[in-house]
XYZ file of C-alpha atoms in Angstrom:
719
model
C 118.937 74.275 113.811
C 116.576 75.371 116.805
C 119.367 77.305 118.310
C 118.746 80.112 115.493
C 116.362 82.801 116.493
C 114.799 82.483 113.060
C 112.994 79.508 111.402
C 113.975 78.407 107.811
C 111.603 79.739 105.237
C 111.657 76.450 103.295
C 111.245 74.021 106.352
C 108.412 76.455 107.558
C 106.718 76.199 104.243
C 107.003 72.237 104.569
C 105.171 72.630 107.891
C 102.416 74.541 106.082
C 101.966 71.715 103.599
C 101.746 69.382 106.430
C 98.884 71.475 107.861
C 97.138 71.174 104.387
C 98.009 67.320 104.480
C 96.313 67.345 108.061
C 92.896 67.951 106.504
C 93.250 64.632 104.526
C 93.175 62.910 108.050
C 89.871 64.568 108.982
C 87.242 61.911 108.963
C 84.458 64.444 109.323
C 85.222 65.407 105.751
C 83.815 63.484 102.897
C 86.187 61.176 101.017
C 86.214 63.341 98.133
C 86.897 66.446 100.140
C 89.912 64.619 101.575
C 91.158 63.609 98.176
C 91.059 67.230 97.124
C 93.325 68.323 99.886
C 95.714 65.663 99.103
C 95.637 66.863 95.517
C 96.296 70.378 96.755
C 99.311 69.191 98.753
C 100.676 67.528 95.723
C 100.323 70.735 93.550
C 101.878 72.816 96.262
C 104.982 70.554 96.412
C 105.359 70.628 92.768
C 105.473 74.469 93.029
C 108.001 74.187 96.038
C 110.440 72.090 93.963
C 110.107 74.189 90.937
C 110.592 77.368 92.764
C 112.178 77.108 96.178
C 114.306 74.149 95.412
C 115.191 75.523 91.962
C 116.254 78.731 93.736
C 118.500 76.626 96.014
C 120.141 74.970 93.018
C 120.726 78.439 91.404
C 123.087 78.780 94.438
C 124.690 75.211 94.300
C 125.153 74.952 90.519
C 126.840 78.466 90.152
C 128.746 78.036 93.361
C 127.135 81.096 95.068
C 126.969 81.272 98.755
C 123.767 81.364 100.848
C 123.153 80.833 104.489
C 119.666 79.708 105.489
C 117.777 81.375 108.388
C 118.558 78.084 110.192
C 122.367 78.971 110.023
C 123.128 76.264 107.433
C 125.147 76.555 104.212
C 123.652 75.326 100.791
C 124.755 71.571 100.776
C 124.081 70.765 104.405
C 120.807 72.503 104.191
C 119.957 70.601 100.864
C 120.440 67.413 102.755
C 117.993 68.390 105.561
C 115.365 69.692 103.264
C 115.465 66.741 100.840
C 115.140 64.337 103.885
C 112.081 66.232 105.303
C 110.621 66.325 101.704
C 111.129 62.614 101.436
C 109.086 62.109 104.729
C 106.424 64.268 103.520
C 105.998 62.311 100.276
C 106.021 59.105 102.118
C 103.213 60.399 104.395
C 101.081 61.585 101.349
C 101.124 58.145 99.843
C 100.596 56.321 103.343
C 97.434 58.332 103.707
C 96.337 57.658 100.103
C 96.922 53.804 100.460
C 95.973 53.367 104.073
C 93.148 55.955 104.642
C 91.644 56.922 101.411
C 91.871 53.865 98.969
C 90.082 51.371 101.378
C 86.884 53.492 101.208
C 86.800 54.002 97.290
C 84.293 51.242 96.772
C 82.005 52.340 99.607
C 81.793 55.651 97.739
C 80.957 53.869 94.239
C 84.138 54.283 92.567
C 87.521 52.581 92.172
C 90.879 53.276 90.742
C 91.168 49.844 88.951
C 94.354 48.319 87.472
C 94.244 47.244 83.768
C 95.060 43.685 84.699
C 91.856 43.345 86.956
C 89.431 44.327 84.236
C 87.363 41.505 82.713
C 87.966 40.405 79.231
C 85.230 42.487 77.655
C 86.312 45.493 79.524
C 89.913 45.120 78.464
C 88.726 45.120 74.892
C 87.064 48.419 75.474
C 90.074 49.864 76.993
C 92.435 48.336 74.392
C 90.129 49.893 71.583
C 90.686 53.276 73.455
C 94.424 52.858 73.531
C 94.665 51.981 69.841
C 92.220 54.637 68.670
C 93.073 57.539 70.965
C 96.332 57.024 72.768
C 98.542 55.096 70.486
C 98.604 57.701 67.802
C 99.907 60.247 70.269
C 102.821 58.295 71.546
C 106.332 58.778 70.366
C 109.130 56.510 71.459
C 112.422 58.557 71.897
C 115.550 56.401 71.851
C 118.638 57.455 73.581
C 121.883 55.723 72.261
C 125.199 56.745 70.562
C 123.343 57.629 67.483
C 120.495 59.518 69.213
C 120.716 62.592 71.549
C 119.203 62.508 75.048
C 115.598 63.962 74.403
C 114.270 66.893 76.288
C 111.806 65.468 78.776
C 108.943 67.780 79.945
C 108.758 68.885 83.737
C 105.993 67.176 85.786
C 104.865 64.801 83.141
C 104.720 61.097 83.394
C 107.232 59.355 81.416
C 108.017 55.739 80.758
C 111.792 54.708 80.545
C 111.855 51.378 78.528
C 115.002 49.276 78.294
C 115.274 47.081 75.341
C 117.684 44.598 73.923
C 118.656 44.284 70.184
C 117.579 41.320 67.795
C 119.388 39.227 65.378
C 119.824 42.136 62.928
C 120.948 44.571 65.628
C 123.200 43.051 68.056
C 123.824 46.191 70.200
C 123.401 45.808 73.854
C 120.623 47.641 76.067
C 118.924 50.636 74.625
C 116.934 53.308 76.628
C 113.702 54.606 75.103
C 111.451 57.322 76.664
C 107.724 57.717 76.105
C 105.973 60.812 77.531
C 102.354 60.277 78.530
C 100.153 62.916 76.772
C 99.137 65.627 79.123
C 96.146 66.563 77.092
C 94.203 63.345 77.502
C 92.121 62.499 80.769
C 94.330 60.781 83.601
C 91.799 58.013 83.767
C 89.505 56.032 81.282
C 86.212 55.625 82.913
C 84.017 52.411 83.135
C 80.825 52.273 84.789
C 80.188 48.631 86.010
C 77.292 47.779 88.492
C 76.783 51.414 89.536
C 80.477 51.880 90.413
C 82.784 54.104 88.305
C 86.003 52.457 87.635
C 89.040 54.885 86.941
C 91.793 53.164 84.896
C 94.941 55.013 85.048
C 96.285 56.055 81.494
C 99.837 54.886 82.531
C 98.486 51.588 83.274
C 96.843 51.338 80.002
C 100.030 52.316 78.070
C 102.316 50.058 79.940
C 100.096 46.942 79.288
C 100.020 47.843 75.621
C 103.415 49.140 75.186
C 104.778 46.097 73.171
C 102.774 47.807 70.114
C 105.535 50.406 70.198
C 108.369 47.919 70.324
C 107.647 45.224 67.886
C 110.102 42.474 67.436
C 112.297 43.894 70.111
C 112.810 42.197 73.601
C 111.603 44.557 76.337
C 114.018 44.303 79.277
C 112.171 46.702 81.711
C 109.417 49.295 81.856
C 109.706 51.912 84.498
C 107.437 55.039 85.176
C 108.939 58.269 86.433
C 108.351 61.927 86.704
C 110.823 64.961 86.826
C 110.636 68.430 88.125
C 112.835 70.972 86.771
C 114.190 74.230 88.133
C 111.571 76.879 87.154
C 113.026 79.951 89.225
C 114.425 82.618 86.958
C 115.024 86.260 87.052
C 114.796 88.672 84.241
C 117.893 90.591 83.003
C 115.853 93.819 82.847
C 117.204 97.441 82.070
C 115.782 100.572 80.614
C 115.705 99.047 77.346
C 112.588 99.281 74.977
C 109.492 97.239 75.960
C 110.007 94.718 72.972
C 113.279 93.773 74.468
C 111.696 93.048 77.744
C 109.067 90.856 76.285
C 111.481 88.785 74.195
C 113.657 88.350 77.273
C 110.521 87.126 79.108
C 109.615 84.687 76.413
C 113.231 83.379 76.312
C 113.001 82.780 80.141
C 109.875 80.918 79.814
C 111.377 78.439 77.491
C 114.373 77.835 79.894
C 111.697 76.850 82.556
C 110.982 73.813 80.273
C 114.689 72.930 79.955
C 115.761 73.772 83.415
C 118.013 71.571 85.522
C 116.183 68.550 87.221
C 115.709 68.970 90.842
C 113.532 66.052 91.597
C 113.017 62.569 90.149
C 109.862 60.467 91.157
C 109.926 56.866 90.422
C 107.212 54.278 90.700
C 108.112 51.146 92.635
C 111.384 49.485 91.742
C 112.689 51.054 88.560
C 115.314 49.605 86.348
C 118.856 49.938 87.929
C 120.653 50.760 84.771
C 118.073 53.225 83.675
C 118.556 54.994 87.071
C 122.163 55.070 86.626
C 121.882 56.739 83.178
C 119.333 59.221 84.578
C 121.339 60.312 87.600
C 124.434 60.723 85.518
C 122.840 62.684 82.751
C 120.946 65.141 85.191
C 123.742 65.197 87.811
C 121.546 64.228 90.602
C 121.881 61.707 93.425
C 119.903 59.571 95.660
C 118.664 62.527 97.637
C 116.928 63.886 94.538
C 115.092 60.461 93.952
C 111.638 59.944 95.432
C 110.367 56.497 95.382
C 106.530 56.111 95.113
C 105.208 52.865 96.761
C 103.627 50.295 94.536
C 99.786 50.480 94.529
C 99.808 54.310 94.836
C 99.775 56.607 91.865
C 102.506 58.662 90.524
C 101.449 62.275 90.648
C 98.628 62.762 93.011
C 97.572 65.770 91.044
C 95.823 63.219 88.931
C 93.197 62.973 91.905
C 91.602 66.245 90.543
C 90.084 64.199 87.701
C 88.052 62.299 90.403
C 87.448 65.165 92.683
C 85.850 67.175 89.958
C 83.997 64.380 88.470
C 80.278 65.101 87.805
C 79.305 62.024 89.818
C 80.937 63.150 93.034
C 80.088 67.053 93.133
C 77.524 66.371 95.894
C 80.429 64.965 98.094
C 82.302 68.184 98.092
C 81.619 70.411 101.159
C 78.647 72.832 100.213
C 79.059 76.340 101.694
C 76.167 78.693 102.309
C 75.285 81.385 99.526
C 77.074 84.719 99.546
C 75.623 87.336 101.814
C 75.516 91.010 101.189
C 78.138 93.124 102.696
C 77.788 94.091 106.430
C 78.356 97.854 105.522
C 75.442 97.963 102.898
C 73.067 94.844 102.950
C 71.039 96.527 100.317
C 73.691 96.932 97.734
C 72.198 94.087 95.491
C 69.353 96.256 94.635
C 70.647 99.670 93.829
C 72.816 101.244 91.172
C 76.467 100.758 92.187
C 77.331 104.417 91.268
C 74.694 105.871 93.516
C 75.591 103.510 96.417
C 79.194 104.593 96.414
C 78.310 108.238 96.080
C 76.767 107.996 99.457
C 78.998 105.462 101.480
C 81.999 103.156 101.413
C 81.522 99.536 100.990
C 83.886 96.768 102.306
C 83.671 93.437 100.636
C 84.835 90.462 102.524
C 85.216 87.461 99.944
C 84.101 84.858 99.544
C 81.397 85.532 102.018
C 80.441 88.609 99.886
C 80.288 88.231 96.094
C 82.714 89.934 93.986
C 79.861 91.012 91.807
C 79.709 94.586 92.959
C 83.277 95.010 91.702
C 82.715 93.375 88.365
C 79.310 95.269 88.085
C 81.085 98.630 88.570
C 83.625 97.871 85.987
C 81.033 96.306 83.520
C 78.766 99.469 84.066
C 81.801 101.851 83.694
C 82.507 100.172 80.414
C 79.182 101.165 79.076
C 78.386 104.364 80.810
C 78.817 107.354 78.543
C 79.769 109.569 81.438
C 82.851 107.336 82.345
C 85.991 109.038 80.898
C 88.843 106.609 82.009
C 89.486 103.411 83.732
C 92.892 102.312 85.339
C 93.602 98.943 86.865
C 96.493 96.722 88.021
C 96.178 93.127 87.026
C 98.163 90.384 88.568
C 96.165 87.082 87.988
C 92.915 86.697 85.946
C 90.160 84.064 85.653
C 89.810 82.060 82.604
C 87.342 83.772 80.212
C 87.632 86.819 82.312
C 84.858 89.256 82.638
C 87.384 91.753 83.708
C 89.268 91.521 80.213
C 85.846 91.659 78.434
C 84.724 94.827 80.225
C 88.099 96.426 79.497
C 87.761 95.443 75.866
C 84.299 96.783 75.725
C 85.214 100.105 77.267
C 88.140 100.445 74.863
C 85.660 99.944 72.075
C 83.486 102.700 73.419
C 86.363 105.231 73.348
C 87.281 105.451 76.992
C 90.903 106.018 78.067
C 91.993 102.514 79.574
C 95.299 102.236 81.335
C 96.230 98.581 82.413
C 99.297 97.634 84.283
C 99.630 93.896 83.392
C 102.073 92.101 85.561
C 103.394 89.571 83.096
C 105.886 88.276 85.501
C 103.135 86.830 87.788
C 104.744 83.260 88.418
C 103.099 80.554 86.230
C 100.546 82.959 84.777
C 103.145 84.792 82.601
C 102.060 83.409 79.170
C 98.425 83.850 79.791
C 98.986 87.461 81.073
C 101.195 88.158 78.192
C 98.417 86.997 75.892
C 95.597 89.011 77.537
C 97.830 92.062 77.681
C 98.420 91.943 73.875
C 94.716 91.547 73.237
C 93.937 94.731 75.377
C 96.780 96.486 73.581
C 95.563 95.655 70.110
C 92.109 96.973 71.202
C 93.601 100.488 72.036
C 94.313 100.150 75.664
C 97.342 101.718 77.309
C 99.119 98.722 78.540
C 102.224 98.586 80.696
C 104.115 95.263 80.840
C 105.170 95.505 84.442
C 107.684 97.896 85.986
C 111.338 97.347 85.492
C 112.706 94.873 87.985
C 109.549 95.111 90.324
C 106.617 93.001 90.342
C 103.383 94.988 90.371
C 101.420 93.121 93.158
C 99.216 95.864 94.312
C 95.430 95.539 93.594
C 93.902 98.932 92.593
C 91.200 100.206 90.148
C 90.307 103.808 89.407
C 87.218 104.767 87.510
C 86.844 108.573 86.480
C 83.411 109.683 85.716
C 81.938 113.022 84.821
C 78.916 113.854 86.864
C 77.397 117.208 85.960
C 80.011 119.939 86.397
C 82.313 117.806 88.463
C 84.312 114.739 88.244
C 83.929 111.805 90.628
C 86.682 109.061 91.083
C 85.542 105.606 92.089
C 88.289 103.542 93.678
C 88.657 99.906 94.409
C 91.408 98.741 96.743
C 92.002 95.177 97.571
C 94.107 92.409 99.024
C 92.889 89.925 96.223
C 93.254 89.587 92.528
C 90.702 90.627 89.868
C 89.837 87.101 89.501
C 86.034 85.998 89.676
C 87.083 82.273 90.202
C 89.565 82.629 93.093
C 87.312 85.301 94.806
C 84.927 82.190 95.554
C 87.908 80.115 97.115
C 90.232 82.678 98.719
C 89.421 84.955 101.603
C 90.132 88.589 100.663
C 89.144 92.197 101.474
C 88.245 94.959 99.061
C 87.149 98.537 99.642
C 84.907 100.469 97.215
C 84.809 104.202 97.734
C 84.537 107.619 96.231
C 86.225 109.223 99.126
C 88.705 111.999 97.749
C 91.457 111.282 99.988
C 91.729 107.591 98.778
C 91.068 108.747 95.151
C 94.004 111.184 95.292
C 96.377 108.824 96.849
C 95.413 106.138 94.150
C 95.734 108.720 91.279
C 99.246 109.658 92.568
C 100.216 105.996 92.800
C 99.027 105.451 89.245
C 101.051 108.329 88.043
C 104.132 106.482 89.771
C 103.461 103.328 88.048
C 102.820 104.778 84.569
C 105.178 107.737 84.448
C 108.052 109.280 86.408
C 106.111 110.990 89.365
C 107.467 110.405 92.777
C 105.014 111.868 95.453
C 106.634 112.824 98.738
C 103.713 111.705 100.766
C 100.590 109.817 100.758
C 97.693 110.538 103.253
C 96.104 106.983 103.472
C 98.449 104.656 101.501
C 101.610 102.957 102.507
C 103.578 101.787 99.399
C 106.561 99.474 98.519
C 109.177 99.582 97.701
C 109.236 103.323 98.668
C 108.734 103.264 102.492
C 106.328 100.247 103.584
C 109.036 98.335 105.611
C 110.032 101.710 107.370
C 106.424 102.820 108.151
C 105.436 99.399 109.582
C 108.804 99.289 111.643
C 107.953 102.805 112.955
C 104.347 101.604 114.106
C 105.928 98.633 115.769
C 108.500 100.842 117.554
C 105.426 103.214 118.657
C 104.034 100.203 120.473
C 107.331 99.363 122.074
C 107.613 102.782 123.378
C 104.028 102.796 124.694
C 104.606 99.505 126.396
C 107.686 101.149 128.036
C 105.713 104.032 129.218
C 103.127 101.787 130.800
C 100.604 102.546 128.134
C 98.365 99.887 126.598
C 99.879 98.452 123.434
C 99.161 95.510 121.209
C 99.958 94.372 117.652
C 97.542 92.046 115.570
C 98.586 91.017 112.158
C 96.962 88.654 109.605
C 99.154 87.829 106.572
C 100.086 84.909 104.238
C 103.952 84.896 105.077
C 106.406 86.442 107.449
C 110.057 86.342 106.472
C 111.643 89.841 106.753
C 114.370 89.833 109.419
C 114.199 93.599 110.056
C 110.508 93.464 110.835
C 110.981 90.091 112.902
C 113.778 91.770 114.985
C 111.359 94.792 115.629
C 108.687 92.441 116.828
C 111.208 90.669 119.280
C 112.032 93.979 120.598
C 108.435 94.945 121.113
C 107.860 91.591 122.789
C 110.623 92.114 125.236
C 109.176 95.506 126.159
C 105.726 93.819 126.913
C 103.969 94.313 123.715
C 101.356 91.595 123.223
C 101.540 90.388 119.754
C 99.210 88.185 117.964
C 100.197 87.023 114.550
C 97.842 85.108 111.975
C 100.263 83.733 109.495
C 98.573 81.190 107.151
C 101.887 79.946 105.461
C 105.524 80.132 106.310
C 106.606 81.972 109.252
C 110.362 82.677 110.023
C 109.713 84.468 113.412
C 110.194 82.003 116.362
C 107.445 82.611 118.961
C 107.381 81.889 122.698
C 111.205 81.740 123.201
C 112.324 82.768 126.781
C 113.865 86.319 126.774
C 113.226 86.701 123.008
C 109.586 86.322 121.954
C 107.577 85.376 125.090
C 104.773 87.965 124.306
C 104.279 86.723 120.695
C 101.868 83.904 119.593
C 101.490 82.734 116.152
C 98.401 80.868 114.750
C 97.776 79.500 111.188
C 94.292 79.043 109.807
C 93.962 76.191 107.206
C 90.582 75.038 106.164
C 88.017 75.146 103.405
C 89.124 78.574 102.066
C 92.569 79.647 101.452
C 93.355 82.620 103.820
C 94.691 85.510 101.682
C 93.636 88.794 103.246
C 96.248 90.976 104.881
C 95.335 93.075 108.021
C 97.598 95.125 110.100
C 96.207 96.389 113.487
C 98.302 98.645 115.909
C 96.667 99.533 119.263
C 98.435 103.146 119.218
C 97.481 103.793 122.846
C 93.667 103.355 122.062
C 93.694 105.482 118.864
C 94.141 102.274 116.893
C 95.228 102.004 113.123
C 94.038 99.359 110.857
C 95.697 98.886 107.409
C 94.383 96.374 104.525
C 96.238 95.593 101.296
C 98.095 93.342 99.183
C 101.514 93.050 100.980
C 102.893 90.344 103.328
C 106.057 90.891 105.388
C 108.542 89.569 102.963
C 111.802 90.730 101.646
C 110.331 90.602 98.220
C 107.300 92.485 99.147
C 109.259 95.441 100.698
C 111.971 95.679 98.096
C 111.073 93.869 94.833
C 107.335 94.541 94.376
C 105.002 97.359 94.096
C 102.644 96.850 96.919
C 100.175 98.877 98.817
C 98.425 98.996 102.316
C 95.695 101.447 102.858
C 94.363 102.924 106.172
C 90.783 102.375 107.023
C 89.092 105.436 108.314
C 85.236 104.717 108.374
C 84.138 103.551 111.892
C 81.776 100.843 110.689
C 84.491 99.352 108.294
C 87.076 99.448 111.183
C 84.787 97.679 113.470
C 84.040 95.076 110.641
C 87.830 94.369 110.140
C 88.508 94.343 113.973
C 85.821 91.757 114.142
C 87.582 89.708 111.304
C 90.681 89.636 113.387
C 88.851 88.644 116.612
C 87.075 85.851 114.699
C 90.407 84.538 113.326
C 91.759 84.597 117.074
C 88.663 82.681 118.155
C 88.510 79.881 115.609
C 88.985 76.516 117.241
C 88.271 74.338 113.972
C 90.960 75.499 111.441
C 93.470 77.067 113.720
C 96.995 75.637 114.536
C 99.155 77.113 117.255
C 102.899 77.517 116.362
C 105.454 76.249 118.843
C 108.911 77.681 119.768
C 110.713 74.960 117.570
C 108.540 75.738 114.422
C 106.240 72.882 114.549
C 102.212 73.309 114.994
C 99.787 71.953 117.281
C 96.143 71.773 116.274
C 93.985 74.074 118.405
C 90.959 72.327 119.928
C 87.726 73.430 121.271
C 88.347 71.831 124.785
C 84.753 71.728 125.680
C 83.750 74.988 124.085
C 81.453 75.214 121.212
C 83.102 74.847 117.841
C 83.817 78.157 116.191
C 84.602 77.790 112.489
C 85.256 81.108 110.896
C 84.617 79.670 107.214
C 81.070 79.316 108.471
C 80.643 82.141 111.127
C 81.378 84.920 108.616
C 78.269 84.221 106.710
C 76.328 85.299 109.933
C 77.882 88.696 110.768
C 75.487 91.525 110.944
C 75.904 95.232 112.111
C 74.330 94.148 115.458
C 76.721 91.496 116.339
C 79.532 93.963 115.263
C 78.605 96.348 118.053
C 78.382 93.460 120.530
C 81.645 91.686 119.578
C 83.681 94.925 119.380
C 83.355 95.248 123.118
C 85.258 92.020 123.593
C 88.255 92.718 121.502
C 90.265 94.515 124.312
C 89.710 91.190 126.338
C 91.486 89.325 123.504
C 94.305 91.814 123.576
C 94.874 91.452 127.139
C 94.707 87.596 126.963
C 97.893 87.656 124.961
C 99.993 89.701 127.423
C 101.940 86.858 128.219
C 102.180 85.760 124.651
C 99.931 82.835 125.020
C 96.152 82.370 124.914
C 94.374 80.142 127.278
C 93.937 77.670 124.247
C 97.552 77.461 123.494
C 98.646 76.970 127.195
C 96.059 73.989 127.172
C 97.436 72.691 123.965
C 100.916 72.811 125.417
C 99.743 70.976 128.401
C 98.279 68.362 126.194
C 101.639 67.862 124.264
C 103.600 67.643 127.518
C 101.300 64.909 128.823
C 101.691 62.817 125.660
């Protein structure tokens, strides 16, 4: 597989989840913090099986051809993918059992099996079972008289094999009991200043005879299935109602999709396993065995991580700081601020409050005439929705493009969109076969005898919750060039306009890939002419072959390329004769890196773009995306500094190797530099100072490797 010039998207993603899992090994983090990262890897893996493995089965089940970037066809690739996923699962549970669980009692809690409870405590738990759990349980038998029940995806399920009594001489029967998902995963007992978490599945298992009276129980097995949740909508130019009906139908199919993974606890009943594998048309590769003593579904750890007793054990980050470009923004009227200057917000270091404040003030301001916004994901009890409802109530024109196809948020977005529509907002439920992923807001305000347009462009969602956890960039401005571009783009989204050119905006699916390719080619041309050149790009994912091939050509011409790619990366760096001048690093730490930045040296007249788009086929061809050019000198310095800090990080950074694996970047005697701390300390003054060192960073990658990566490689060789 290493012979290919490209790295498998799915295998690269698994490597990303390994980098998240690596946080669990970090003994400098608190136990609760390490458990949080373990729960994140479990959630990530669930989504991976639901969508990526689900997508693979769409090819296998319907006998469609697919060749992975590794060069393998569907079935050989499936074999390798499942083997690597099994290794990953084994490592998750090894860390839980060997490196986390032994320290539970030292931290005043325990995951305590039902059988280890005292007689009095068992009485308490049994009472909880009888009054709360038992009434919610429904045994579902499967035999010649009963159809196979529809079991929910990612739910704990008991498979109970029973034998008949003297009145019913039939042989074995198989029954299923789904563990309620709307009850806490653990029953809590406080004993001698220690919180004991008794798993709900353990409580049910030890009282299950109440559901099978006068019947001999042969075996009780706990398992969990993951179904294919990858679907595409059969969209056309039909009326909106048909599209919404189609979406609702597809959401139901996600609940009944084919089984792609079966997780089983310990040693399950062999006869039951034979029935399940036959019923779901799966084999041993689909079966993931969870070791005894661990817990099935590590997502359950969130109940402990978020427990009130342990909130002090989570990493405490500094308070948000004012934006570098306008430190006084807290104390001034947001409309007046933006009339005088642009403001760049770097979340979560800068609060999202100025954006929400602008929207809420616009909702109440009698001079505001209209608000237009694109929404991809919202917070629970969203202030954004509340402000838009208030604006509609106040008679303003509100246009909302609500992307109801945002994966796993479809139902919530559909519900919120319908609320806005009922309130009188003009709501567009997505655009045909495209997902609207761009993040834009336009507020039109009458000021005297003129109209001013207030614009927000961002890499992140209008979500107050994730803005505290994801690193993103947003620009607030009244600049007429941006305002004109955004107005034109909204006309494309809501109508049938097709502008020939934007001044500061690059959009997909129109021409984003082509414009990025042209800028890469310009660097290639400059390098061949002996001019200075360089590319630094920070994104979440890199997968588009056309862009990758252009970067390979640029590398071969001598262009130094630094890529900061958090997640999967299909480009292979450092290959002799192909990509020697390309280095890839990944930042994985306290915050989820979500911002996208594109820097092109352009023979000294550098260009900087920010926006919503990664370098993915879906971003260029199947999504409405936007990147916007930064023009303000101070803001350009700020973003240049963000790139420099990312390249300098030696706490959260991993260096990608030619074979697709990653090696942790170490300080090697230098002071630790953790961007998730350092960005709280950025000022205008150190922007001036650090900007002078950026060219040095570019030259340091002239051979495709930084000093740090060379030292890491030597370290690997010595081992």
